[in-house]
């Protein structure tokens, strides 16, 4: 029996590891490095109804153990994604989670309805948390009532389960989780990036054209971990967690915090082979620890109220 | 085929103010074929600095399986890199992007190579290849001031070389375009790399000559997935067409992309 195979709404995963949306394009570039069928799933780049160019450059900047990005949802549009990118991905034995974005409810509904009909799309990731576009996205991700309504509307047209991607840029993320659960969401993905900034010290000017950007990378892992720990105990929805995952220990931490699966984002830029490496190392680590299935570790941090561990270096 | 490999530092030295010459050895060099391509370098194994640094390939020695890159210390990452000593290893991914088309010119034709600052290095391997083909190469290289000038002698070995400095401390006072204006080079093609305002000025000045322009842009993944380094396409009224500097470029035909 596989230690890593897991079942989630709409998704039968060989393993709980998948590249996070926006960090993997539509897979082509990474297929030069390994067989994409090794992955648990692929979360493809956010898709909108129309083609989008995105923001002005520079779009990225490095920060301490992290990076800021403000790409601005650049993508070739729904029709192109369905006819070319998803078609191309059909050659791989890997379920696709389609990230759906938009500026209006109607945008989301149309993209969700059509893209959920693609044969290899097994779930949707409703992107209500992109911090880098002015018109929409984040607005849906910060108001619980609006998020709930959007979830309902998308659920009513989607042919596959809907996971809602939560933003950390709110005062109470559990409230958002409960609202979308109420709206009929099948799962959660969390967290999107934290809004941040970097200035050029000499001139005082922002170093990315959008001025602010989304912070990702190992710098945000503690925040993501805390939010997964909190939300997983308040909802019954499965969580696909992301935020600074670089290795198998990070994966174990998110599972221990209550996640069911884990996505890898920024680390793909540092090491294109990071996902297959994590899958391999995770398998070996569980064997070494004599854990028969990764979900034996799921949520184990919840039990440790009043207890702390020695700091692991 | 893109590879990544831990490569060994065989030499590392300062060659001008804040500019270093780093030579690395490893089998990855076998895949380096086109001048103007770049590598994506991880300067430490840890997560600070997190991202790789895109650095252009300056010269390739396939026999020794070595390549040389020149870089300027301009931030925390390149500062860490500058402290690495001979014998240590760094992780290199590459070669990446499309290079300069050497086959554009035939024996006896004239090439004008125009570089600015840290945009000069990729022109060196290009110049070697063109000269080997029998193309007559002329170099116009621009720097801030005398202390920033590098590889003058190396370029002079390959062909006529003109230096411009912004403060006039070496060569012509002014920019590369001032040198070009004062001479009638009449090249069959030009090849250029440097800061974007320089590229723009060169493209405008030599608008009747076929040209190849190497762009610089801040990058994320370096392989075309993250869309950090895109640029607009000239003549596209929709504003929706784009090229990725890392994987469609960094070298573009003049008039192809918006500078």
Coordinates of C-alpha atoms in Angstrom, one line a residue:
Chain A
X1 CA 0.0 0.0 0.0
X2 CA 1.2 3.4 -0.8
X3 CA 2.1 5.7 2.1
X4 CA 1.3 8.7 0.0
X5 CA -1.8 8.0 -2.0
X6 CA -4.8 10.1 -0.8
X7 CA -8.4 10.7 -1.7
X8 CA -9.9 14.2 -1.7
X9 CA -13.2 15.5 -3.2
X10 CA -12.8 15.0 -7.0
X11 CA -9.1 14.0 -6.6
X12 CA -7.5 10.6 -6.4
X13 CA -3.9 11.5 -5.8
X14 CA -0.8 9.3 -6.1
X15 CA 0.8 11.5 -3.5
X16 CA -0.1 14.7 -1.7
X17 CA 2.4 17.0 -3.6
X18 CA 1.5 19.4 -6.3
X19 CA 2.9 22.6 -7.8
X20 CA 1.0 25.7 -6.7
X21 CA -0.9 27.9 -9.1
X22 CA 1.2 30.7 -10.7
X23 CA 4.5 29.0 -10.0
X24 CA 4.3 26.4 -12.7
X25 CA 2.6 28.0 -15.7
X26 CA 0.7 25.2 -17.5
X27 CA 3.5 22.7 -16.9
X28 CA 5.4 22.8 -20.2
X29 CA 8.5 24.4 -18.9
X30 CA 8.8 21.9 -16.1
X31 CA 8.2 19.0 -18.4
X32 CA 11.7 19.6 -19.7
X33 CA 13.0 18.5 -16.3
X34 CA 10.8 15.5 -15.3
X35 CA 7.7 13.4 -16.1
X36 CA 4.7 15.5 -14.9
X37 CA 2.8 12.2 -14.2
X38 CA 5.0 11.9 -11.1
X39 CA 3.0 14.7 -9.4
X40 CA 0.0 14.3 -7.2
X41 CA -1.8 17.0 -9.2
X42 CA -1.1 20.3 -11.0
X43 CA -2.6 23.6 -10.0
X44 CA -2.5 25.5 -13.3
X45 CA -2.0 29.2 -13.7
X46 CA -5.0 31.4 -13.0
X47 CA -7.3 31.5 -16.0
X48 CA -9.7 34.4 -16.7
X49 CA -12.4 34.8 -19.4
X50 CA -10.3 37.1 -21.6
X51 CA -6.6 37.2 -22.4
X52 CA -4.7 39.3 -19.8
X53 CA -1.3 40.9 -20.2
X54 CA -0.9 41.6 -16.5
X55 CA 1.1 44.3 -14.8
X56 CA 4.1 46.4 -15.9
X57 CA 7.6 45.2 -15.2
X58 CA 9.5 44.8 -13.0
X59 CA 7.1 42.3 -11.5
X60 CA 9.3 40.5 -8.9
X61 CA 11.7 41.4 -6.2
X62 CA 13.6 39.3 -3.7
X63 CA 13.2 39.8 0.0
X64 CA 14.7 38.1 3.1
X65 CA 14.0 34.3 2.5
X66 CA 11.2 35.2 0.1
X67 CA 10.1 37.1 -2.9
X68 CA 7.4 39.6 -3.9
X69 CA 5.5 39.2 -7.1
X70 CA 2.9 41.2 -8.9
X71 CA 2.4 39.4 -12.2
X72 CA -1.3 40.5 -12.4
X73 CA -3.0 37.3 -13.6
X74 CA -1.3 37.3 -17.0
X75 CA -2.8 34.4 -18.9
X76 CA -3.9 33.5 -22.5
X77 CA -7.6 33.5 -21.6
X78 CA -10.2 30.7 -21.2
X79 CA -10.5 29.5 -24.8
X80 CA -6.8 29.2 -25.3
X81 CA -6.2 27.5 -22.0
X82 CA -8.9 24.9 -22.8
X83 CA -7.9 24.3 -26.5
X84 CA -4.1 24.3 -26.0
X85 CA -2.8 24.1 -22.4
X86 CA -5.3 21.6 -21.0
X87 CA -5.2 19.6 -24.2
X88 CA -1.5 19.4 -24.0
X89 CA -1.6 18.3 -20.4
X90 CA -3.9 15.3 -21.4
X91 CA -0.8 13.3 -22.3
X92 CA 0.1 13.1 -18.6
X93 CA -1.6 10.8 -16.0
X94 CA -2.2 13.7 -13.5
X95 CA -5.3 15.4 -12.3
X96 CA -5.5 19.1 -13.0
X97 CA -6.9 21.7 -10.5
X98 CA -7.9 24.7 -12.6
X99 CA -7.4 28.1 -10.9
X100 CA -10.4 30.3 -11.8
X101 CA -10.1 34.1 -11.6
X102 CA -12.1 37.1 -12.7
X103 CA -13.3 40.6 -12.0
X104 CA -17.0 40.0 -11.8
X105 CA -19.2 37.2 -10.5
X106 CA -20.2 36.5 -14.2
X107 CA -16.5 36.1 -15.1
X108 CA -16.0 33.5 -12.4
X109 CA -19.2 31.7 -13.3
X110 CA -18.4 31.5 -17.0
X111 CA -14.8 30.3 -16.5
X112 CA -15.9 27.8 -13.9
X113 CA -18.7 26.4 -16.0
X114 CA -16.6 25.9 -19.1
X115 CA -13.2 24.8 -17.6
X116 CA -14.8 22.3 -15.3
X117 CA -16.0 20.5 -18.4
X118 CA -12.4 19.7 -19.5
X119 CA -11.8 16.0 -19.2
X120 CA -8.6 16.3 -17.1
X121 CA -9.8 19.1 -14.8
X122 CA -10.8 17.2 -11.6
X123 CA -11.3 20.2 -9.4
X124 CA -11.5 24.0 -9.4
X125 CA -9.5 26.3 -7.2
X126 CA -11.5 29.5 -6.9
X127 CA -9.0 32.4 -6.8
X128 CA -10.7 35.0 -4.6
X129 CA -7.4 36.1 -3.2
X130 CA -5.1 37.5 -5.8
X131 CA -3.6 40.6 -4.2
X132 CA -2.2 42.1 -7.4
X133 CA -5.2 43.1 -9.5
X134 CA -7.3 46.2 -8.8
X135 CA -10.5 45.0 -10.3
X136 CA -11.7 42.0 -8.4
X137 CA -10.0 38.9 -7.0
X138 CA -9.1 40.2 -3.6
X139 CA -12.5 42.0 -3.1
X140 CA -14.1 38.6 -3.2
X141 CA -11.6 37.2 -0.7
X142 CA -12.0 39.7 2.1
X143 CA -15.8 39.9 2.6
X144 CA -17.3 36.7 4.0
X145 CA -20.8 37.4 2.6
X146 CA -19.5 38.1 -0.9
X147 CA -17.2 35.1 -0.8
X148 CA -20.1 32.9 0.2
X149 CA -22.3 34.1 -2.6
X150 CA -19.6 33.7 -5.2
X151 CA -18.9 30.1 -3.9
X152 CA -22.6 29.3 -4.3
X153 CA -22.8 30.7 -7.8
X154 CA -19.7 28.8 -8.9
X155 CA -20.8 25.6 -7.2
X156 CA -24.1 25.8 -9.1
X157 CA -22.4 25.6 -12.5
X158 CA -19.2 23.6 -11.8
X159 CA -19.1 19.9 -12.9
X160 CA -16.3 19.2 -10.5
X161 CA -15.6 19.9 -6.7
X162 CA -14.7 23.5 -5.9
X163 CA -11.8 24.4 -3.6
X164 CA -11.7 28.1 -2.5
X165 CA -8.2 29.7 -2.2
X166 CA -8.1 31.8 0.9
X167 CA -6.2 35.1 1.4
X168 CA -4.1 35.7 4.5
X169 CA -4.8 39.4 4.1
X170 CA -7.8 39.4 6.4
X171 CA -8.3 39.9 10.1
X172 CA -10.0 36.5 10.7
X173 CA -9.3 33.8 8.1
X174 CA -11.5 31.3 9.9
X175 CA -14.5 33.5 9.3
X176 CA -13.8 33.3 5.5
X177 CA -13.3 29.6 5.7
X178 CA -16.7 29.1 7.4
X179 CA -18.4 31.4 5.0
X180 CA -17.2 29.5 1.9
X181 CA -18.0 26.2 3.6
X182 CA -21.5 27.6 4.1
X183 CA -21.5 28.5 0.4
X184 CA -21.0 24.8 -0.5
X185 CA -17.2 24.7 -1.0
X186 CA -15.7 21.2 -1.2
X187 CA -12.3 22.2 0.1
X188 CA -9.9 25.0 0.9
X189 CA -6.5 25.9 -0.5
X190 CA -4.4 28.2 1.7
X191 CA -2.7 30.5 1.8
X192 CA -2.3 33.0 -1.1
X193 CA 0.5 35.5 -0.8
X194 CA 0.8 38.2 1.9
X195 CA 0.7 41.8 0.5
X196 CA 4.1 43.3 1.0
X197 CA 6.5 45.9 -0.3
X198 CA 10.2 46.6 -0.9
X199 CA 11.8 50.0 -1.4
X200 CA 15.1 51.0 -2.9
X201 CA 16.8 52.4 0.2
X202 CA 18.7 55.1 -1.7
X203 CA 15.8 56.6 -3.6
X204 CA 12.8 55.5 -1.4
X205 CA 11.1 54.2 -4.5
X206 CA 9.2 50.8 -4.7
X207 CA 11.2 48.2 -6.6
X208 CA 8.3 46.6 -8.4
X209 CA 6.1 48.5 -10.8
X210 CA 2.8 47.6 -9.0
X211 CA 4.4 49.1 -5.9
X212 CA 3.0 46.3 -3.7
X213 CA 3.3 42.6 -4.4
X214 CA 2.5 39.2 -2.9
X215 CA 5.1 37.8 -0.5
X216 CA 5.9 34.1 -0.9
X217 CA 8.7 31.7 0.0
X218 CA 10.0 30.3 3.3
X219 CA 9.5 33.7 4.9
X220 CA 5.7 33.1 5.1
X221 CA 5.7 29.5 6.2
X222 CA 5.0 30.2 9.9
X223 CA 2.0 32.4 9.0
X224 CA 0.6 29.7 6.7
X225 CA 1.2 27.0 9.2
X226 CA -0.7 29.0 11.9
X227 CA -3.6 29.6 9.6
X228 CA -3.9 26.0 8.6
X229 CA -3.7 24.9 12.3
X230 CA -6.5 27.4 13.1
X231 CA -8.8 26.8 10.1
X232 CA -8.5 23.0 10.0
X233 CA -9.9 22.8 13.5
X234 CA -12.9 25.0 12.7
X235 CA -14.1 23.6 9.4
X236 CA -14.6 20.0 8.2
X237 CA -13.3 20.9 4.7
X238 CA -10.1 19.3 3.5
X239 CA -7.2 21.7 3.1
X240 CA -4.5 21.8 0.5
X241 CA -1.9 23.9 2.2
X242 CA 0.8 26.1 0.6
X243 CA 3.3 28.7 1.9
X244 CA 7.0 28.4 1.8
X245 CA 7.3 24.6 1.3
X246 CA 10.8 23.6 0.3
X247 CA 11.3 20.1 1.5
X248 CA 9.7 17.0 3.0
X249 CA 9.8 18.3 6.6
X250 CA 7.7 21.4 5.5
X251 CA 5.2 19.0 4.1
X252 CA 5.0 17.0 7.3
X253 CA 4.5 20.2 9.2
X254 CA 1.5 21.3 7.2
X255 CA 0.0 17.8 7.4
X256 CA 0.6 17.9 11.2
X257 CA -1.1 21.3 11.3
X258 CA -4.2 19.7 9.7
X259 CA -3.8 19.9 5.9
X260 CA -4.6 16.9 3.7
X261 CA -2.3 17.8 0.9
X262 CA 0.5 20.3 0.2
X263 CA 1.4 22.6 -2.7
X264 CA 4.8 23.8 -3.6
X265 CA 5.2 27.3 -5.1
X266 CA 8.2 29.6 -5.1
X267 CA 10.6 26.6 -4.5
X268 CA 10.0 25.6 -8.1
X269 CA 11.9 28.7 -9.2
X270 CA 14.9 27.8 -7.1
X271 CA 15.0 24.1 -8.0
X272 CA 12.8 22.9 -10.9
X273 CA 13.1 19.4 -9.6
X274 CA 11.8 20.3 -6.1
X275 CA 8.4 18.5 -6.4
X276 CA 9.8 15.0 -7.5
X277 CA 12.6 15.4 -4.9
X278 CA 10.1 16.1 -2.1
X279 CA 7.9 13.1 -3.2
X280 CA 10.9 10.8 -3.1
X281 CA 12.2 12.1 0.2
X282 CA 8.8 12.1 1.8
X283 CA 8.4 8.4 1.0
X284 CA 11.8 7.6 2.5
X285 CA 11.2 9.7 5.6
X286 CA 7.8 8.0 6.4
X287 CA 9.5 4.6 5.9
X288 CA 12.2 5.6 8.3
X289 CA 9.7 6.8 10.8
X290 CA 7.6 3.6 10.3
X291 CA 4.5 5.6 9.4
X292 CA 2.3 3.5 7.1
X293 CA 0.3 6.4 5.7
X294 CA 1.0 10.1 5.7
X295 CA -2.5 10.9 7.1
X296 CA -1.5 9.2 10.4
X297 CA 0.2 12.5 11.0
X298 CA -2.7 14.6 10.0
X299 CA -3.7 17.2 12.6
X300 CA -1.4 15.7 15.3
X301 CA -0.4 19.3 16.3
X302 CA -4.0 19.8 17.6
X303 CA -3.5 17.3 20.4
X304 CA -0.4 19.0 21.8
X305 CA -2.3 21.8 23.6
X306 CA -0.2 22.7 26.6
X307 CA 2.8 20.8 25.3
X308 CA 5.8 22.1 23.3
X309 CA 8.5 20.2 21.6
X310 CA 12.2 20.9 21.7
X311 CA 13.1 23.2 18.8
X312 CA 14.2 21.1 15.9
X313 CA 17.1 22.6 14.0
Chain B
X1 CA 18.3 20.7 -22.9
X2 CA 18.4 22.6 -19.6
X3 CA 20.6 21.1 -16.9
X4 CA 21.5 22.0 -13.4
X5 CA 24.8 21.1 -11.8
X6 CA 27.1 22.0 -9.0
X7 CA 30.1 23.5 -10.8
X8 CA 33.5 24.1 -9.4
X9 CA 35.1 27.5 -9.2
X10 CA 38.5 27.4 -11.0
X11 CA 39.2 31.1 -10.8
X12 CA 37.6 34.2 -9.4
X13 CA 39.0 37.7 -9.4
X14 CA 38.0 41.3 -9.4
X15 CA 38.7 42.9 -12.9
X16 CA 37.2 46.4 -12.4
X17 CA 35.3 48.4 -9.8
X18 CA 32.7 46.0 -8.4
X19 CA 33.1 43.7 -11.5
X20 CA 34.3 40.1 -11.0
X21 CA 35.4 37.4 -13.4
X22 CA 34.3 33.9 -12.4
X23 CA 35.3 30.7 -14.2
X24 CA 33.5 27.5 -13.5
X25 CA 34.1 23.9 -14.5
X26 CA 31.7 21.1 -15.2
X27 CA 30.1 18.9 -17.9
X28 CA 27.2 21.4 -18.2
X29 CA 29.5 23.4 -20.4
X30 CA 29.0 20.8 -23.2
X31 CA 25.5 22.1 -23.6
X32 CA 26.6 25.7 -24.1
X33 CA 26.5 26.4 -27.8
X34 CA 25.2 29.8 -28.5
X35 CA 26.8 33.1 -27.4
X36 CA 24.3 35.4 -25.6
X37 CA 22.7 32.6 -23.5
X38 CA 22.8 32.9 -19.8
X39 CA 22.9 30.7 -16.7
X40 CA 20.8 30.9 -13.5
X41 CA 23.0 30.7 -10.5
X42 CA 22.2 29.8 -6.9
X43 CA 24.8 31.6 -4.8
X44 CA 24.2 29.7 -1.6
X45 CA 22.5 26.5 -0.6
X46 CA 20.3 28.2 1.9
X47 CA 17.1 30.3 1.6
X48 CA 18.7 33.8 1.9
X49 CA 19.2 34.9 -0.8
X50 CA 16.4 32.6 -2.0
X51 CA 16.3 33.1 -5.8
X52 CA 18.8 32.4 -8.5
X53 CA 20.7 35.1 -10.3
X54 CA 20.6 35.3 -14.1
X55 CA 24.1 36.0 -15.4
X56 CA 25.3 36.0 -19.0
X57 CA 27.9 33.7 -20.4
X58 CA 31.0 35.6 -21.3
X59 CA 33.2 32.9 -22.8
X60 CA 33.1 29.1 -23.3
X61 CA 36.0 26.7 -23.3
X62 CA 34.5 23.3 -24.4
X63 CA 37.9 21.5 -24.2
X64 CA 38.5 22.3 -20.6
X65 CA 34.7 22.2 -19.9
X66 CA 34.9 25.7 -18.4
X67 CA 33.0 28.8 -18.9
X68 CA 33.5 32.4 -17.7
X69 CA 31.0 34.8 -16.5
X70 CA 31.4 38.5 -15.5
X71 CA 29.1 40.0 -13.0
X72 CA 28.8 43.3 -11.1
X73 CA 28.2 43.3 -7.3
X74 CA 24.9 45.2 -7.0
X75 CA 23.1 43.6 -4.1
X76 CA 23.2 41.0 -1.4
X77 CA 23.3 38.0 -3.7
X78 CA 26.1 39.1 -5.9
X79 CA 28.0 40.2 -2.7
X80 CA 27.8 36.6 -1.4
X81 CA 28.9 35.3 -4.7
X82 CA 31.9 37.6 -4.8
X83 CA 33.2 36.1 -1.5
X84 CA 33.3 32.5 -2.9
X85 CA 36.8 31.2 -3.4
X86 CA 38.5 28.8 -5.9
X87 CA 37.6 25.2 -5.2
X88 CA 34.1 25.9 -3.9
X89 CA 31.0 24.9 -5.8
X90 CA 27.9 26.7 -6.9
X91 CA 24.7 25.4 -8.4
X92 CA 24.3 26.5 -12.0
X93 CA 21.2 26.0 -14.2
X94 CA 21.5 26.5 -17.9
X95 CA 22.3 27.3 -20.6
X96 CA 19.1 29.4 -20.8
X97 CA 17.4 31.5 -23.5
X98 CA 18.3 32.1 -27.1
X99 CA 21.6 33.5 -28.1
X100 CA 22.9 35.8 -30.8
X101 CA 22.6 34.3 -34.4
X102 CA 26.2 33.9 -35.5
X103 CA 25.0 32.6 -38.9
X104 CA 23.5 36.0 -39.7
X105 CA 26.8 37.1 -41.2
X106 CA 29.1 35.6 -43.8
X107 CA 32.9 35.7 -44.1
X108 CA 34.1 39.2 -45.0
X109 CA 31.0 41.0 -43.7
X110 CA 31.1 43.6 -41.0
X111 CA 29.6 43.3 -37.5
X112 CA 29.3 46.1 -35.0
X113 CA 29.1 44.9 -31.4
X114 CA 27.8 47.6 -28.9
X115 CA 27.9 47.0 -25.2
X116 CA 27.1 49.0 -22.1
X117 CA 28.4 48.3 -18.6
X118 CA 27.6 44.8 -17.4
X119 CA 25.9 44.2 -20.8
X120 CA 29.4 43.9 -22.4
X121 CA 30.3 40.3 -21.3
X122 CA 28.0 38.2 -23.7
X123 CA 29.5 40.1 -26.7
X124 CA 32.9 38.6 -26.0
X125 CA 32.0 35.0 -26.9
X126 CA 30.0 36.4 -29.8
X127 CA 33.0 38.3 -31.1
X128 CA 35.2 35.3 -30.9
X129 CA 32.8 33.2 -32.9
X130 CA 32.2 35.9 -35.5
X131 CA 36.0 36.4 -35.9
X132 CA 36.5 32.7 -36.3
X133 CA 34.0 32.8 -39.2
X134 CA 36.0 35.5 -40.9
X135 CA 33.6 38.3 -40.0
X136 CA 35.2 41.7 -39.4
X137 CA 34.3 42.7 -35.8
X138 CA 34.3 46.2 -34.4
X139 CA 33.4 46.9 -30.7
X140 CA 32.0 50.0 -29.1
X141 CA 31.9 49.6 -25.4
X142 CA 30.4 52.1 -22.9
X143 CA 31.2 52.5 -19.2
X144 CA 30.5 54.9 -16.4
X145 CA 34.2 55.8 -15.8
X146 CA 37.7 54.5 -16.3
X147 CA 37.6 52.4 -13.1
X148 CA 34.6 50.4 -14.5
X149 CA 36.3 49.5 -17.8
X150 CA 37.0 45.8 -18.3
X151 CA 38.1 43.4 -21.1
X152 CA 39.4 46.3 -23.2
X153 CA 42.5 44.4 -24.1
X154 CA 40.7 41.1 -24.7
X155 CA 38.3 42.8 -27.2
X156 CA 41.2 44.6 -28.9
X157 CA 42.7 41.1 -29.7
X158 CA 39.6 40.4 -31.8
X159 CA 39.0 43.7 -33.6
X160 CA 38.9 47.4 -33.5
X161 CA 37.7 48.6 -30.1
X162 CA 36.3 52.0 -29.1
X163 CA 35.6 52.9 -25.5
X164 CA 33.2 55.6 -24.3
X165 CA 32.9 56.7 -20.7
X166 CA 30.2 59.0 -19.3
X167 CA 32.7 61.2 -17.5
X168 CA 35.3 61.1 -20.3
X169 CA 38.0 59.5 -18.0
X170 CA 38.7 57.0 -20.8
X171 CA 38.1 57.1 -24.5
X172 CA 35.3 59.2 -25.9
X173 CA 33.4 61.3 -23.4
X174 CA 29.7 60.4 -23.6
X175 CA 27.8 57.4 -24.7
X176 CA 28.3 54.5 -27.2
X177 CA 25.9 56.4 -29.6
X178 CA 28.4 59.4 -29.6
X179 CA 31.1 57.0 -30.9
X180 CA 28.8 55.5 -33.5
X181 CA 27.7 59.0 -34.7
X182 CA 31.4 60.1 -35.2
X183 CA 32.3 57.1 -37.3
X184 CA 31.0 55.6 -40.5
X185 CA 31.1 51.9 -39.4
X186 CA 28.5 50.8 -42.0
X187 CA 28.0 47.3 -40.5
X188 CA 26.1 44.5 -42.2
X189 CA 24.5 43.8 -38.8
X190 CA 24.8 45.0 -35.2
X191 CA 24.6 43.1 -31.9
X192 CA 24.0 44.9 -28.7
X193 CA 23.5 44.4 -25.0
X194 CA 23.3 46.9 -22.1
X195 CA 20.9 49.1 -20.2
X196 CA 17.5 49.6 -21.9
X197 CA 17.9 53.4 -22.7
X198 CA 21.1 52.5 -24.5
X199 CA 19.4 49.7 -26.5
X200 CA 16.7 52.2 -27.5
X201 CA 19.1 54.8 -28.6
X202 CA 21.1 52.2 -30.6
X203 CA 18.0 50.8 -32.2
X204 CA 16.9 54.3 -33.3
X205 CA 20.3 55.3 -34.6
X206 CA 20.9 52.1 -36.6
X207 CA 17.3 51.6 -37.8
X208 CA 18.3 50.7 -41.4
X209 CA 20.7 48.0 -40.2
X210 CA 19.7 44.4 -39.2
X211 CA 20.3 44.2 -35.4
X212 CA 20.1 41.8 -32.5
X213 CA 19.3 43.1 -29.1
X214 CA 19.9 41.4 -25.8
X215 CA 17.4 42.5 -23.1
X216 CA 17.9 42.6 -19.4
X217 CA 14.9 42.1 -17.0
X218 CA 14.4 41.0 -13.4
X219 CA 13.6 37.3 -13.5
X220 CA 11.9 34.6 -11.3
X221 CA 12.2 31.1 -12.7
X222 CA 14.4 31.8 -15.7
X223 CA 12.7 29.1 -17.8
X224 CA 9.5 30.8 -19.0
X225 CA 7.0 29.7 -16.3
X226 CA 6.5 32.6 -13.9
X227 CA 5.9 35.4 -16.4
X228 CA 8.0 37.9 -14.4
X229 CA 10.2 39.1 -17.3
X230 CA 7.7 39.7 -20.1
X231 CA 7.9 42.6 -22.6
X232 CA 5.4 43.9 -25.2
X233 CA 5.7 43.2 -28.9
X234 CA 6.3 46.2 -31.3
X235 CA 3.3 47.0 -33.5
X236 CA 0.8 45.1 -31.4
X237 CA -2.2 47.3 -31.0
X238 CA -4.0 45.0 -28.6
X239 CA -1.3 45.2 -26.0
X240 CA -1.8 41.6 -25.2
X241 CA 1.0 40.0 -27.1
X242 CA 4.2 39.4 -25.2
X243 CA 7.7 37.8 -25.3
X244 CA 9.5 36.3 -22.3
X245 CA 13.0 37.7 -21.9
X246 CA 14.2 34.5 -20.3
X247 CA 13.0 31.9 -22.8
X248 CA 12.0 33.7 -26.0
X249 CA 15.0 36.0 -25.6
X250 CA 17.2 37.4 -24.1
X251 CA 18.2 38.2 -27.7
X252 CA 15.6 39.6 -30.0
X253 CA 15.7 41.0 -33.5
X254 CA 15.6 44.8 -33.6
X255 CA 12.0 46.0 -34.0
X256 CA 10.6 42.8 -32.4
X257 CA 9.9 43.9 -28.9
X258 CA 9.2 47.2 -27.1
X259 CA 12.3 48.4 -25.4

